[in-house]
Short mmCIF file of C-alpha atoms in Angstrom, two decimals:
data_model
loop_
_atom_site.label_atom_id
_atom_site.label_comp_id
_atom_site.label_asym_id
_atom_site.label_seq_id
_atom_site.Cartn_x
_atom_site.Cartn_y
_atom_site.Cartn_z
CA GLU A 1 -20.29 -157.00 -6.68
CA ARG A 2 -22.72 -160.04 -5.69
CA PHE A 3 -23.46 -160.91 -9.23
CA SER A 4 -20.85 -159.80 -11.04
CA ASP A 5 -20.58 -162.34 -13.78
CA LEU A 6 -24.38 -161.78 -14.83
CA ASP A 7 -24.78 -160.32 -18.14
CA LEU A 8 -27.58 -158.02 -19.11
CA GLU A 9 -28.66 -157.36 -22.54
CA LEU A 10 -30.47 -154.19 -22.16
CA SER A 11 -29.99 -152.87 -26.14
CA GLU A 12 -33.55 -153.07 -26.71
CA VAL A 13 -34.54 -151.75 -23.44
CA PRO A 14 -35.86 -147.87 -24.25
CA SER A 15 -34.20 -145.32 -21.20
CA GLU A 16 -37.62 -144.58 -19.40
CA GLY A 17 -38.35 -148.45 -19.97
CA TRP A 18 -40.81 -150.62 -21.61
CA TRP A 19 -43.70 -149.00 -19.35
CA SER A 20 -43.66 -145.37 -19.07
CA GLN A 21 -46.12 -142.54 -18.47
CA GLY A 22 -48.98 -144.93 -17.61
CA ARG A 23 -49.31 -146.01 -21.19
CA LEU A 24 -51.29 -149.33 -21.85
CA GLU A 25 -50.95 -151.85 -24.77
CA ASP A 26 -51.16 -150.50 -28.10
CA LYS A 27 -54.11 -153.02 -29.65
CA THR A 28 -54.11 -151.52 -32.71
CA ASP A 29 -53.52 -153.61 -35.83
CA SER A 30 -49.66 -151.63 -36.02
CA GLY A 31 -49.34 -151.73 -32.55
CA ARG A 32 -50.23 -155.93 -32.38
CA ARG A 33 -47.37 -155.93 -35.32
CA ALA A 34 -44.87 -153.81 -33.88
CA ALA A 35 -45.43 -156.53 -30.39
CA ARG A 36 -45.13 -159.62 -32.55
CA GLU A 37 -41.81 -157.88 -34.08
CA ARG A 38 -40.75 -157.57 -30.59
CA VAL A 39 -41.27 -161.37 -29.46
CA ALA A 40 -39.81 -162.83 -32.87
CA ARG A 41 -36.54 -160.49 -31.57
CA VAL A 42 -36.39 -161.74 -28.91
CA ALA A 43 -37.02 -165.39 -29.89
CA GLN A 44 -34.49 -165.25 -32.61
CA TRP A 45 -32.28 -163.55 -29.87
CA LEU A 46 -32.50 -166.49 -27.66
CA ARG A 47 -31.88 -169.30 -30.40
CA GLU A 48 -28.28 -167.34 -31.51
CA LEU A 49 -27.11 -167.62 -27.95
CA ARG A 50 -24.21 -169.61 -27.55
CA PRO A 51 -23.00 -171.44 -24.47
CA ALA A 52 -19.72 -169.96 -22.64
CA ALA A 53 -17.90 -172.95 -23.00
CA PRO A 54 -17.77 -175.40 -26.03
CA GLN A 55 -20.97 -178.50 -25.50
CA GLY A 56 -21.97 -176.55 -22.41
CA PRO A 57 -25.13 -175.34 -21.50
CA ARG A 58 -26.08 -171.95 -21.37
CA HIS A 59 -28.74 -170.66 -18.90
CA VAL A 60 -30.74 -168.06 -19.05
CA ILE A 61 -33.47 -166.81 -17.16
CA ILE A 62 -36.36 -164.11 -18.49
CA ILE A 63 -38.54 -162.25 -15.84
CA GLY A 64 -41.57 -160.78 -17.79
CA HIS A 65 -44.97 -160.23 -17.55
CA GLY A 66 -47.54 -162.93 -18.55
CA ALA A 67 -48.64 -161.79 -21.59
CA LEU A 68 -45.09 -161.60 -23.16
CA LEU A 69 -44.26 -164.72 -21.78
CA SER A 70 -46.64 -166.10 -23.08
CA ARG A 71 -45.80 -164.85 -26.78
CA LEU A 72 -42.92 -165.75 -26.96
CA LEU A 73 -43.01 -169.28 -25.73
CA GLY A 74 -45.50 -169.50 -28.52
CA GLU A 75 -42.92 -167.71 -30.55
CA MET A 76 -40.17 -170.54 -29.87
CA LEU A 77 -42.93 -173.34 -30.25
CA GLY A 78 -43.81 -172.32 -33.77
CA VAL A 79 -47.43 -171.22 -32.72
CA PRO A 80 -49.16 -169.20 -35.10
CA SER A 81 -49.76 -165.76 -32.89
CA GLY A 82 -52.92 -165.45 -31.47
CA SER A 83 -54.22 -169.40 -31.79
CA CYS A 84 -52.69 -169.93 -28.45
CA LEU A 85 -52.04 -168.69 -25.07
CA PHE A 86 -49.92 -169.87 -22.02
CA SER A 87 -50.35 -169.37 -18.21
CA HIS A 88 -48.40 -167.95 -16.61
CA GLY A 89 -48.78 -166.48 -12.81
CA ASN A 90 -47.37 -164.40 -10.22
CA THR A 91 -43.65 -165.76 -9.18
CA ALA A 92 -44.35 -169.04 -11.31
CA VAL A 93 -41.21 -170.52 -13.13
CA THR A 94 -41.30 -171.90 -17.10
CA HIS A 95 -38.36 -173.80 -17.95
CA ILE A 96 -37.61 -174.39 -21.65
CA GLU A 97 -34.33 -175.69 -23.25
CA LEU A 98 -32.85 -174.76 -26.57
CA ARG A 99 -32.12 -177.31 -28.38
CA GLY A 100 -30.16 -176.89 -31.56
CA SER A 101 -31.78 -173.85 -33.55
CA HIS A 102 -35.25 -175.46 -33.94
CA LEU A 103 -36.02 -177.70 -31.53
CA VAL A 104 -37.52 -176.89 -28.05
CA HIS A 105 -38.22 -179.09 -24.82
CA VAL A 106 -41.04 -177.64 -22.05
CA HIS A 107 -39.18 -178.88 -18.57
CA HIS A 108 -42.01 -176.76 -16.34
CA LEU A 109 -44.88 -174.44 -17.38
CA ASN A 110 -46.19 -172.60 -14.84
CA TRP A 111 -44.45 -174.38 -12.00
CA MET A 112 -45.28 -172.90 -8.88
CA PRO A 113 -43.81 -174.60 -6.21
CA SER A 114 -45.31 -175.76 -2.82
CA LYS A 115 -44.81 -176.93 0.82
CA SER A 116 -44.67 -180.72 -0.65
CA GLN A 117 -42.51 -179.27 -3.88
CA PRO A 118 -38.45 -178.25 -3.34
CA SER A 119 -38.06 -174.53 -3.94
CA ALA A 120 -37.76 -173.54 -7.26
CA SER A 121 -34.13 -171.75 -6.29
CA ALA A 122 -33.50 -175.58 -5.25
CA ALA A 123 -35.21 -176.80 -8.81
CA LEU A 124 -33.27 -174.32 -10.80
CA SER A 125 -30.01 -175.14 -9.56
CA SER A 126 -30.94 -178.49 -9.90
CA VAL A 127 -30.76 -177.38 -13.80
CA ALA A 128 -27.58 -174.98 -13.73
CA SER A 129 -25.69 -178.61 -12.38
#
């Protein structure tokens, strides 16, 4: 297989996916609470990940919609819910590094490659080395 060492953690994803039957986001109080709880679980899962090798890095790629990524970054940074928005453009890359259990180093936010910059894959490859 092309990505034989890729570990997909899908236990939180319903079999029909998050987006099913054309339902829009639940903007009721209970819907917002459920979204915050889901984001908090993802943030906690990220904090609990351990490197494959002792003292080594653990690289995780998250692909998602801008609203989810904005909420997740806010949760990781400890920003009160609803007090800050982070833009995540289509195909943009946000690179954060978790140091210890609480320190978050933001390397890039909403980075978009241009002709004068290296490609996203080159930038991500340099992170992995």
